[in-house]
Short mmCIF file of C-alpha atoms and ligand atoms in Angstrom, two decimals:
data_model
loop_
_atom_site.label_atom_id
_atom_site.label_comp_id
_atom_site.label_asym_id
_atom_site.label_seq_id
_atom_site.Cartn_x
_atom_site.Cartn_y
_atom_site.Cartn_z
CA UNK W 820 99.82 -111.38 10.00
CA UNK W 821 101.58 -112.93 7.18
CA UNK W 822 103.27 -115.64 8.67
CA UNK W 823 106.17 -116.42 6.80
CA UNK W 824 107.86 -112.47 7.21
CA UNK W 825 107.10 -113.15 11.23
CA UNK W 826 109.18 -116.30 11.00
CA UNK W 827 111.80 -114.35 8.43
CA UNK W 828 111.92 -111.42 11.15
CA UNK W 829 112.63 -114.33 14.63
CA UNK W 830 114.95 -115.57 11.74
CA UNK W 831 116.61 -112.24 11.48
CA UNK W 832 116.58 -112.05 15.52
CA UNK W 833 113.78 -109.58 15.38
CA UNK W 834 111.29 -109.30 18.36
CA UNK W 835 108.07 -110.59 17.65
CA UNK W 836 105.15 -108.45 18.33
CA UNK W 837 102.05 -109.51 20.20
CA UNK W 838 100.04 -110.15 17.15
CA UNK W 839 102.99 -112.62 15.55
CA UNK W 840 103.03 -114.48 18.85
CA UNK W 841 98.60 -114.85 18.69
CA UNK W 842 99.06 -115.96 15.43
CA UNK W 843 101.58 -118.63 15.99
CA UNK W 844 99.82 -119.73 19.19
CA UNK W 845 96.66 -119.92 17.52
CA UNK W 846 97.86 -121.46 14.58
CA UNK W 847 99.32 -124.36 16.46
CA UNK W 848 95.89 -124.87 18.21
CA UNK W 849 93.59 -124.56 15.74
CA UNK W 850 95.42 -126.08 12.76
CA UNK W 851 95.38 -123.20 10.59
CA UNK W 852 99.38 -122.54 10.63
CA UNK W 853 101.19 -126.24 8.90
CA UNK W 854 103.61 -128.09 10.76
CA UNK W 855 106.94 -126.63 8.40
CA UNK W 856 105.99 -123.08 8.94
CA UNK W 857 105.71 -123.78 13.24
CA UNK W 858 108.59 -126.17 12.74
CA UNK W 859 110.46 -122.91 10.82
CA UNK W 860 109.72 -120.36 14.21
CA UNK W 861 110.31 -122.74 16.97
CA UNK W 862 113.68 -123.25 15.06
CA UNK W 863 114.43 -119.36 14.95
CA UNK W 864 113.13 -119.18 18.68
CA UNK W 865 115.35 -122.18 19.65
CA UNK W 866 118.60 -120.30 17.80
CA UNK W 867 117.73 -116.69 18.31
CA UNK W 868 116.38 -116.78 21.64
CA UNK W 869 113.54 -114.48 23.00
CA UNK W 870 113.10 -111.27 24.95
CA UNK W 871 111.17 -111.59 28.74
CA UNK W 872 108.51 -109.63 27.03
CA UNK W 873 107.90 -111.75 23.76
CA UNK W 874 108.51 -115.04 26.69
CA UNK W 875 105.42 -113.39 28.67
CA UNK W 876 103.04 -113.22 26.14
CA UNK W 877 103.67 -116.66 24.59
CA UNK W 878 103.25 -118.23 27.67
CA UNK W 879 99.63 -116.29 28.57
CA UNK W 880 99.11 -117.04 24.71
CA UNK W 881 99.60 -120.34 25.33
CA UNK W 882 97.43 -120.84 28.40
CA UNK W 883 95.06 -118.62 26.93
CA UNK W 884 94.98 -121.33 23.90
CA UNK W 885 92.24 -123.09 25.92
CA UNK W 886 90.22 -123.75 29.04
CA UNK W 887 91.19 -122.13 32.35
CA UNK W 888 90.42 -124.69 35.24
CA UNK W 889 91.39 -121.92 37.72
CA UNK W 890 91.95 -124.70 40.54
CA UNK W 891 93.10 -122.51 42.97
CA UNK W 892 89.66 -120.74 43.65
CA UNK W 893 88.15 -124.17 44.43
CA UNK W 894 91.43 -126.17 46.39
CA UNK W 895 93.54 -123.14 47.54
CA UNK W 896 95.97 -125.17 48.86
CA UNK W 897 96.29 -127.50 46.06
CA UNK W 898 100.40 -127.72 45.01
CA UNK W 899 101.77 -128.25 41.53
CA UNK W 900 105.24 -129.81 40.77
CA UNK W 901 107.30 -129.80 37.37
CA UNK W 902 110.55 -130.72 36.48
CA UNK W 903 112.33 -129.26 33.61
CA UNK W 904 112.91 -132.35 32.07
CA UNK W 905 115.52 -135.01 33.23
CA UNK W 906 116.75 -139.07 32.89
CA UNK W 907 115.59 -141.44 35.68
CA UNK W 908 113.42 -138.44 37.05
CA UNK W 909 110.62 -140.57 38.89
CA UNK W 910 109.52 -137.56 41.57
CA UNK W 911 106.50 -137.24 40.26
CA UNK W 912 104.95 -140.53 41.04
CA UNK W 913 106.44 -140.37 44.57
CA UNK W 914 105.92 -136.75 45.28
CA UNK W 915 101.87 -136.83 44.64
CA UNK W 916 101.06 -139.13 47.21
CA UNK W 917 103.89 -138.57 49.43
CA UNK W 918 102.52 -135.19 49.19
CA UNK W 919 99.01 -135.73 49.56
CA UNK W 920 98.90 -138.05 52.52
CA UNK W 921 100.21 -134.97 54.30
CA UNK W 922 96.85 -133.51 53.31
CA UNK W 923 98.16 -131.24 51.22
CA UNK W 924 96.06 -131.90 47.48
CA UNK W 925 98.19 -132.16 44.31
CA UNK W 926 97.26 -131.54 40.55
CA UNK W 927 99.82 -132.20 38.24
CA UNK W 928 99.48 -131.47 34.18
CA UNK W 929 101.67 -134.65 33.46
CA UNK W 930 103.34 -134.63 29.55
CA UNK W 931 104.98 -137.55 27.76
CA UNK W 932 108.18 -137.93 27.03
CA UNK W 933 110.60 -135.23 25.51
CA UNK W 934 113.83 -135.59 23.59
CA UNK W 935 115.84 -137.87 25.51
CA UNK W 936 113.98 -138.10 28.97
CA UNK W 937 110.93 -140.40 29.52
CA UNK W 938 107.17 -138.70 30.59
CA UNK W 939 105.18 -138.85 33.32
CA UNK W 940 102.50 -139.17 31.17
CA UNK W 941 103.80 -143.09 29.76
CA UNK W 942 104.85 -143.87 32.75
CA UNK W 943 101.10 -143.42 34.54
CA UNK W 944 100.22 -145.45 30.76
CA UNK W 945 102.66 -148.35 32.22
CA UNK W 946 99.70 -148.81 34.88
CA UNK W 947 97.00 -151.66 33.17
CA UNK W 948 93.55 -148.98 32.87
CA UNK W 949 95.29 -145.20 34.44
CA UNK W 950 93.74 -142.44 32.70
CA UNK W 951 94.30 -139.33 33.77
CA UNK W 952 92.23 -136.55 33.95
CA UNK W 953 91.55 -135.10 30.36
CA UNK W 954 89.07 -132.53 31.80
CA UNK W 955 88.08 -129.93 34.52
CA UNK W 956 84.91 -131.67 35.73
CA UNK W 957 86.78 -135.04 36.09
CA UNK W 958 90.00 -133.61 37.77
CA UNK W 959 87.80 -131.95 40.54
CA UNK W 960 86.38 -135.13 40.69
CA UNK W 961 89.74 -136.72 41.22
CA UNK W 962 90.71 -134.19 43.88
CA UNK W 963 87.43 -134.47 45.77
CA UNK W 964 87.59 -138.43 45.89
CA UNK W 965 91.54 -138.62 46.79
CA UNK W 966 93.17 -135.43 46.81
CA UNK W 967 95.55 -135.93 44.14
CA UNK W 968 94.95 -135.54 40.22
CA UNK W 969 97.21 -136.48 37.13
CA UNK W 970 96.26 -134.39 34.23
CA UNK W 971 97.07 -134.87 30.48
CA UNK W 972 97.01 -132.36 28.07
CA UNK W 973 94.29 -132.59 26.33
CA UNK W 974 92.27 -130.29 23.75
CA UNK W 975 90.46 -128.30 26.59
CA UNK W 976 93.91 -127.54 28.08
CA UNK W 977 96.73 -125.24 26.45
CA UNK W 978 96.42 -126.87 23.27
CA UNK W 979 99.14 -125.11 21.70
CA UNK W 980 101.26 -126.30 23.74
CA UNK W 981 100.25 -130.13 22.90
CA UNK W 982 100.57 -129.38 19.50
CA UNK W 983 104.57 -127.60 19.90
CA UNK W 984 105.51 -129.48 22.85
CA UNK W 985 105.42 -132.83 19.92
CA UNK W 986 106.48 -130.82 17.08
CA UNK W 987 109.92 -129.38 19.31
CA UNK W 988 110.26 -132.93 20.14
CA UNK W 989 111.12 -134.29 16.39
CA UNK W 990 113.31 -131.47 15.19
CA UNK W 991 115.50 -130.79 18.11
CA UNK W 992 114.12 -127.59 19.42
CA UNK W 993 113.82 -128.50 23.11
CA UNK W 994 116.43 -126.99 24.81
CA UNK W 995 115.39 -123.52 24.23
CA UNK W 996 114.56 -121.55 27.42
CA UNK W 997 112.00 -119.05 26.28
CA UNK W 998 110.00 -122.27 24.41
CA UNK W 999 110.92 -124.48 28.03
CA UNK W 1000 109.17 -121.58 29.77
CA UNK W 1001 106.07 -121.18 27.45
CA UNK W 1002 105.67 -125.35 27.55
CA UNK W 1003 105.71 -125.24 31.25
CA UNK W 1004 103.98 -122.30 32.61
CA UNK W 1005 101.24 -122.29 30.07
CA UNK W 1006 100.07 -125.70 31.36
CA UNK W 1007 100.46 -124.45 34.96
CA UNK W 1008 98.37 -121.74 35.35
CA UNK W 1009 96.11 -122.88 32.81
CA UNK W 1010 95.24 -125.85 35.22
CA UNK W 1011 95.79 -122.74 37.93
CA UNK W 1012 97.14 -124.03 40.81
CA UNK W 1013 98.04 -121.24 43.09
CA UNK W 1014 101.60 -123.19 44.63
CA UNK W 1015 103.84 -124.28 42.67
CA UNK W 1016 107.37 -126.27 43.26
CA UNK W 1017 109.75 -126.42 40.32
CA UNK W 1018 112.42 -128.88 39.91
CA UNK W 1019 114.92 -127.38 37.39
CA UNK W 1020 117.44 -129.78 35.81
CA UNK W 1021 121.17 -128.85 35.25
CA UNK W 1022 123.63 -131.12 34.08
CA UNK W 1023 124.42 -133.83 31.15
CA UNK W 1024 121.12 -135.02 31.46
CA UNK W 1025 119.08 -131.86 31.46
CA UNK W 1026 118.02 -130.08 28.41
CA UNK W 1027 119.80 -126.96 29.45
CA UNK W 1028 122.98 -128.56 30.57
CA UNK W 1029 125.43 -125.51 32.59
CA UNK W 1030 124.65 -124.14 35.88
CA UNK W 1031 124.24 -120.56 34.25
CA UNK W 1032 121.44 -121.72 31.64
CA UNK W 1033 119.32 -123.51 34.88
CA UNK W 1034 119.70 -120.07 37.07
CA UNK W 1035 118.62 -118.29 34.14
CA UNK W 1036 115.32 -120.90 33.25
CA UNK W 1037 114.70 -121.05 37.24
CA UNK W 1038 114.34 -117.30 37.23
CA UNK W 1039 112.45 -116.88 34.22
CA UNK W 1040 109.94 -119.57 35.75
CA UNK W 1041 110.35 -118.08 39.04
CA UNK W 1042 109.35 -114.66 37.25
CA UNK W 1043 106.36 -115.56 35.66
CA UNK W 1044 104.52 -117.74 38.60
CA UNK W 1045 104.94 -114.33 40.83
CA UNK W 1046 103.56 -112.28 37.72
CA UNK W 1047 100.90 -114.58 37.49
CA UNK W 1048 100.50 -114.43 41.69
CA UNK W 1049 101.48 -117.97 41.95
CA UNK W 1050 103.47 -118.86 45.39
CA UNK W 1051 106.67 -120.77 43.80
CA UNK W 1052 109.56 -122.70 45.16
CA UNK W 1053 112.57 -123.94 42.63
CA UNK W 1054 115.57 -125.84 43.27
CA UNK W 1055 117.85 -126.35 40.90
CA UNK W 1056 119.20 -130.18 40.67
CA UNK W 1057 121.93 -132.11 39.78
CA UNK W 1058 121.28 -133.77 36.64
CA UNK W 1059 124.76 -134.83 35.50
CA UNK W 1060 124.20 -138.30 36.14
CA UNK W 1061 120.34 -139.88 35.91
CA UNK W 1062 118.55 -138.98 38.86
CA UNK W 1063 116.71 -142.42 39.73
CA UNK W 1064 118.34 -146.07 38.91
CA UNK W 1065 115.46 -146.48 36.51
CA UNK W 1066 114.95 -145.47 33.23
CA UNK W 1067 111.81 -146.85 31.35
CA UNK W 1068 108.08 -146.55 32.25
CA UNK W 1069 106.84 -150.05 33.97
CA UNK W 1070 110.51 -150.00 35.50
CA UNK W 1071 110.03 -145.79 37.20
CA UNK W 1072 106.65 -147.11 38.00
CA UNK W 1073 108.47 -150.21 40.07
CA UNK W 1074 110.73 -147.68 41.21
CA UNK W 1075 108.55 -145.25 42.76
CA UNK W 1076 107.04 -147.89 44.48
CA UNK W 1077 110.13 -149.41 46.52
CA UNK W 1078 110.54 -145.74 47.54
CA UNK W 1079 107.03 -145.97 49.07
CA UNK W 1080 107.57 -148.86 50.86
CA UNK W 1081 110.54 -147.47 52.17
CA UNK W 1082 113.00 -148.89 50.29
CA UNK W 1083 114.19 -147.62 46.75
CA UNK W 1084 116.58 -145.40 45.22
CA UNK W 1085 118.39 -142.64 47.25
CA UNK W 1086 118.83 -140.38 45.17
CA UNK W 1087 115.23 -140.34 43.80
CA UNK W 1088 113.74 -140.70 47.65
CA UNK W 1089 116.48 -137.60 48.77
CA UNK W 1090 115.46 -135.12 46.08
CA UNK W 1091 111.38 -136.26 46.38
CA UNK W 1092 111.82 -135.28 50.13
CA UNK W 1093 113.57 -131.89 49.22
CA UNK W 1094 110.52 -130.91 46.84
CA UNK W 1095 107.70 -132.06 48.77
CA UNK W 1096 109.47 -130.10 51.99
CA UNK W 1097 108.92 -127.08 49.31
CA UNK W 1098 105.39 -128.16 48.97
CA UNK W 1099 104.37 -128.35 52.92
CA UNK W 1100 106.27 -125.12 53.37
CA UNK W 1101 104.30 -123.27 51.02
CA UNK W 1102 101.26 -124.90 52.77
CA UNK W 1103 102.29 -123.07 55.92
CA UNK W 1104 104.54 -126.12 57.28
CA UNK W 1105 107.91 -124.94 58.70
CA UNK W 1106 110.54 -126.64 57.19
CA UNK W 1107 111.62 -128.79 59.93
CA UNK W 1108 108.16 -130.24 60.55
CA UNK W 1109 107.57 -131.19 56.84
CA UNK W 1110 110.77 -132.77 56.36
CA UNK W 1111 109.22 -134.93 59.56
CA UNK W 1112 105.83 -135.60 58.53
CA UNK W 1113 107.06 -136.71 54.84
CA UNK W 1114 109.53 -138.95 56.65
CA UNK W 1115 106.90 -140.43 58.65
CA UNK W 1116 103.98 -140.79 55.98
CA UNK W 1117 107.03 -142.88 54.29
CA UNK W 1118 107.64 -145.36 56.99
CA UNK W 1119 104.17 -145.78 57.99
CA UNK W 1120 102.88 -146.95 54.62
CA UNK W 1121 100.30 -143.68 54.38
CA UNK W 1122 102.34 -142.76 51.24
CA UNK W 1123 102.08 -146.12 49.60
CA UNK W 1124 98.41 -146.72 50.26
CA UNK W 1125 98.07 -142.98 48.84
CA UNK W 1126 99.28 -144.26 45.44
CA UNK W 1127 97.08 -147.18 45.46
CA UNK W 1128 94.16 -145.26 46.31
CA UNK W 1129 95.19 -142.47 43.63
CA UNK W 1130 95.62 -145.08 40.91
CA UNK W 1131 92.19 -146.74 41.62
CA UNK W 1132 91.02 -143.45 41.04
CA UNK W 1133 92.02 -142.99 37.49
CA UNK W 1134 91.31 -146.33 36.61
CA UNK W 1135 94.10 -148.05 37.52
CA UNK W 1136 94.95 -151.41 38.86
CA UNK W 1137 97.87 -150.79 41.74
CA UNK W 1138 99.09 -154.65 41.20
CA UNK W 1139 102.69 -154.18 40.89
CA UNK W 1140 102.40 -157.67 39.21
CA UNK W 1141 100.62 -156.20 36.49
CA UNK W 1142 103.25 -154.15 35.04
CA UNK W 1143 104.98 -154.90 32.26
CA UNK W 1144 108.27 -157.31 32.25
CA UNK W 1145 111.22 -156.83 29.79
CA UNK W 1146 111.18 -160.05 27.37
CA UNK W 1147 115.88 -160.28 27.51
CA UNK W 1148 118.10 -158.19 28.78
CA UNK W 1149 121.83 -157.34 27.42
CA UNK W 1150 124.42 -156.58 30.65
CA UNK W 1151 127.06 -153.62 30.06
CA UNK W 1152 129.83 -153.99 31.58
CA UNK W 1153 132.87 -152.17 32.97
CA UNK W 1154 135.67 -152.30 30.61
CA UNK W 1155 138.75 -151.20 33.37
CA UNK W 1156 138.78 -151.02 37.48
CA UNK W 1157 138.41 -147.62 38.74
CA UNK W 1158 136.47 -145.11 40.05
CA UNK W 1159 133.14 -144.43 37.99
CA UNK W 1160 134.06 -140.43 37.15
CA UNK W 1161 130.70 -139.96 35.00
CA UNK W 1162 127.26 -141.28 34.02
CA UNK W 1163 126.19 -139.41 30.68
CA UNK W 1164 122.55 -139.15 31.43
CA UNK W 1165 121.50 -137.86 28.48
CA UNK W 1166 123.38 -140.90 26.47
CA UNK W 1167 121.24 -143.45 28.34
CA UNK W 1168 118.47 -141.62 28.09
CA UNK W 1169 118.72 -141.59 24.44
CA UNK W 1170 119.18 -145.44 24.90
CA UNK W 1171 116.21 -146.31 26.94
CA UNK W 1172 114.21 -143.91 24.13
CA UNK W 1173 115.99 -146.51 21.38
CA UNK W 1174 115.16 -149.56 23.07
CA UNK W 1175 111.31 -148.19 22.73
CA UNK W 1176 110.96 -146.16 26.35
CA UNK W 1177 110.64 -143.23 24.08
CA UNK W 1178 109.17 -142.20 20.68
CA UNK W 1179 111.59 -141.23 17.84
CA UNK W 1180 108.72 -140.53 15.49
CA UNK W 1181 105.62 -139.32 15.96
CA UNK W 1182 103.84 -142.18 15.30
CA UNK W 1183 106.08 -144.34 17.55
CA UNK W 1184 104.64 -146.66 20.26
CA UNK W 1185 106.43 -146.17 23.66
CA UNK W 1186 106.99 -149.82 24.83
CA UNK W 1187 105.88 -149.76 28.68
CA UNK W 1188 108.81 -153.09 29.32
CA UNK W 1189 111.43 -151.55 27.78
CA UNK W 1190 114.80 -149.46 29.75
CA UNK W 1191 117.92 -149.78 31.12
CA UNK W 1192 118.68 -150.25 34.55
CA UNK W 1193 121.49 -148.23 36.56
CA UNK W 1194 124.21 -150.09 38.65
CA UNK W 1195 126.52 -147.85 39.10
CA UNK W 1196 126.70 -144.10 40.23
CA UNK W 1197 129.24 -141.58 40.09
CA UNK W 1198 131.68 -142.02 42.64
CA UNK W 1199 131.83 -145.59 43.05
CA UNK W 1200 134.35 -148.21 42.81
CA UNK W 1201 134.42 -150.78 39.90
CA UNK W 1202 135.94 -154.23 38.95
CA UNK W 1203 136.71 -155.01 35.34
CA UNK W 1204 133.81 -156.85 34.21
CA UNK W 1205 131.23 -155.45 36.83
CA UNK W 1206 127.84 -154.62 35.36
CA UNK W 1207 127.54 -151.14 34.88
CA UNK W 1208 124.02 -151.06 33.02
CA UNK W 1209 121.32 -153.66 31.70
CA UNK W 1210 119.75 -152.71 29.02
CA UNK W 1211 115.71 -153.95 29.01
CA UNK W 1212 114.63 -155.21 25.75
CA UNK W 1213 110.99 -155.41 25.17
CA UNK W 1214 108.92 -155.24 21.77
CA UNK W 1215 111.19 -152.76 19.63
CA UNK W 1216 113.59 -154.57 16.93
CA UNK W 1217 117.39 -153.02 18.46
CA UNK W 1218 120.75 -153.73 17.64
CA UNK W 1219 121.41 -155.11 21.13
CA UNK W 1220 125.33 -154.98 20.68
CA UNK W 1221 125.46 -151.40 19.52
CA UNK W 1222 123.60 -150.54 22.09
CA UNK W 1223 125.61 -152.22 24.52
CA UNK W 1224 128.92 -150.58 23.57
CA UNK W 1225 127.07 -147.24 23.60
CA UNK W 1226 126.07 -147.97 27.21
CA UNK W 1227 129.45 -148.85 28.22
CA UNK W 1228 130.95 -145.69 26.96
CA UNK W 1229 128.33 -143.98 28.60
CA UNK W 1230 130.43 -145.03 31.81
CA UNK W 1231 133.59 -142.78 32.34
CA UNK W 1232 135.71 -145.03 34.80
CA UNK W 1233 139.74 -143.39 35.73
CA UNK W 1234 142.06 -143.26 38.68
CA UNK W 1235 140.57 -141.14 41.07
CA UNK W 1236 137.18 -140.69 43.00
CA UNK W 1237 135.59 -137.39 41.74
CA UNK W 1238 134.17 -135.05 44.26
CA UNK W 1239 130.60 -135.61 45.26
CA UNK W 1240 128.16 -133.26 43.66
CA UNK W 1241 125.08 -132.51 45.98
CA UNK W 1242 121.81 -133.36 44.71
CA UNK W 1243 119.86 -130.10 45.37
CA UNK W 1244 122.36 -126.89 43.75
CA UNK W 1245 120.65 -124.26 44.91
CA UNK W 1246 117.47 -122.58 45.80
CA UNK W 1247 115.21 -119.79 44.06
CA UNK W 1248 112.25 -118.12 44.62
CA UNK W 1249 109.90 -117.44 47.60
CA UNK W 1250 106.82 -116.41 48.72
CA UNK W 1251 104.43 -113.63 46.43
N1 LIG T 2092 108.50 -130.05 30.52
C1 LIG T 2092 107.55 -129.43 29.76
O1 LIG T 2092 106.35 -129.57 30.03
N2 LIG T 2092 107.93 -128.70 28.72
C2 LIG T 2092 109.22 -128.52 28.41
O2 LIG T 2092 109.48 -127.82 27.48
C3 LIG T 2092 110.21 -129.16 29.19
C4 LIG T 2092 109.82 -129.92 30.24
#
């Protein structure tokens, strides 16, 4: 394959054929393919789209890209959750052992932080000593000794997608629904759990920001789990406004806690409920009865002693104390009374990634103490002067005052109360 007529032919809105797509796969694993030419063809994917067909075989190229850890045959009932990518979006670290002290086992291929939205990845590196699993033998291991497992990408698993998944990051070809479907499923049935729950973002803060472009990604996902024989739930979510009050990776990690002891963010507890009642209904739970078990494993403190046990596991230390403390803090403010009309997630989300909760470069440290905190939600009634937003300063060099002003903006504040948007939008897929 010569490579540069197969990007001159996605360029041209061509379909690639199988052997373009192996090549580009396998020249993002193995090096042989330079980061300009992959740059150049996620570029014409991102503008030119790509065909269900040509979506198919990148993702089984993808997963094919490395080991298979086939986790199904070994933990049938083992559940994997994704989100499509959101702002304050903390589910993961509340979900796993939420989920697992129902008894239903979780593996979860975790990735770091994309465009304007922080990873689950840095915020499980927020925790002093957490590694997560980087291998099949050592995930098993995980499951066996807790019944939960946070993967990383690694070079055993769907390499490629490592590889793309940082290159899409630094030139703006995220939000691209054929490359959003290879990223995710690849991983997942690479690590091959055989349940999945999908948490598709639509809003402001998602990548694919109307209601038609997250039916459209829910069904492609939706599609390819059942072609793969993967039992999958999605909902689609609201994501017009950050989901948690959180954004930054010791703060989400503080955050997920005061939802397992029962206290915490609504929002973030609400929509972790609604996904792990996908997960214990795929287990065979009807729907009423999970809803009740998660509720209880919540107040009794079986979640929260879930996610100590699960961090000690990787390597962790579970001492809250431990986690990393902003050094100052800048308070926006509201400029006008009124009614908060908007929170542009993706604006703070770009924030919390300048104040160092995110990487702008490749070689940028993600600074664990660093975000912003969330006062104020959509809907709610405001003084002149009230703190919307505090901006966590941590390591990173920032213009503090720009920064500020951008936050405030980031507030739309008028006359009238805007309707309430519910959390979960709708609901997509079932059973194989
Ligand atoms: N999560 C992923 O793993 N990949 C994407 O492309 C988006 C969200």
């Amino acid at each position: 394959v010569n490579f540069v007529e197969a990007i001159a032919r996605k360029r041209d809105g061509l379909e690639l054929s199988h052997e373009e797509i192996e090549a580009f796969v396998q020249g993002a694993s193995d090096g042989r393919v330079g980061d300009e030419q992959l740059a150049a063809m996620l570029m014409a994917i991102c503008i030119r789209g790509a065909s269900a067909g040509e979506t198919q075989n990148l993702v089984e190229t993808m997963r094919d890209s490395g080991a298979l850890w086939r986790v199904g045959a070994d933990y049938p009932a083992a559940v994997d959750k994704h989100s499509t990518g959101g702002v304050g979006d903390t589910v993961s670290l509340v979900f796993a052992p939420l989920v697992a002290s129902c008894g239903v086992p979780v593996v979860m291929m975790a990735g770091a932080g994309l465009g304007h939205t922080q990873g689950t990845l840095d915020k499980l590196d927020a925790i002093p000593g957490f590694h997560p699993a980087e291998n099949r033998a050592r995930a098993f291991q995980l499951l066996d000794r807790c019944g939960v497992c946070f993967a990383a990408q690694s070079e055993e698993i769907a390499p490629a997608d490592r590889r793309l998944y940082l290159l899409r990051d630094l030139t703006a070809t995220v939000p691209s629904l054929p490359l959003i479907v290879a990223s995710i499923m690849s991983k997942k049935l690479a690590v091959g759990a055989a349940r999945l729950v999908l948490d598709v973002k639509c809003g402001s803060g998602a990548f694919l920001k109307t209601r038609k472009a997250a039916r459209e990604l829910a069904e492609a996902l939706v599609g390819v789990a059942h072609g793969a024989g993967v039992e999958v739930r999605a909902l689609i979510s609201d994501m017009t406004q950050p989901l948690g009050s959180r954004l930054g990776c010791a703060s989400e990690v503080r955050a997920a806690l005061a939802v397992l002891e029962g206290k915490g963010d609504p929002r973030l507890r609400d929509l972790t409920l609604e996904l792990g009642a996908e997960a214990l209904t795929l287990a065979g739970h009807a729907p009423d009865e999970a809803r009740r078990q998660l509720a209880t494993r919540l107040a009794d403190g079986s979640a929260l002693a879930k996610f100590r046990e699960l961090v000690e596991a990787h390597g962790g230390d579970p001492d809250e104390k431990q986690l990393a403390r902003p050094q100052t803090a800048v308070t926006a403010t509201a400029r006008r009374e009124g009614y908060v009309t908007a929170v542009d997630a993706e604006e703070l989300g770009w924030i919390a990634v300048a104040l160092g909760a995110g990487r702008r470069t490749s070689t940028d440290e993600v600074d664990p103490a660093a975000g912003v905190a969330v006062h104020a939600r959509v809907g709610e009634r405001v003084s002149a002067g009230r703190p919307l937003a505090t901006l966590e300063l941590g390591v990173r060099q920032v213009d503090g005052e720009g920064l500020r002003a951008r936050a405030e903006a980031a507030f739309g504040i008028g006359d009238e109360a805007p309707a309430p948007a519910p959390l979960v939008l709708e609901r997509i897929g079932g059973s194989t």
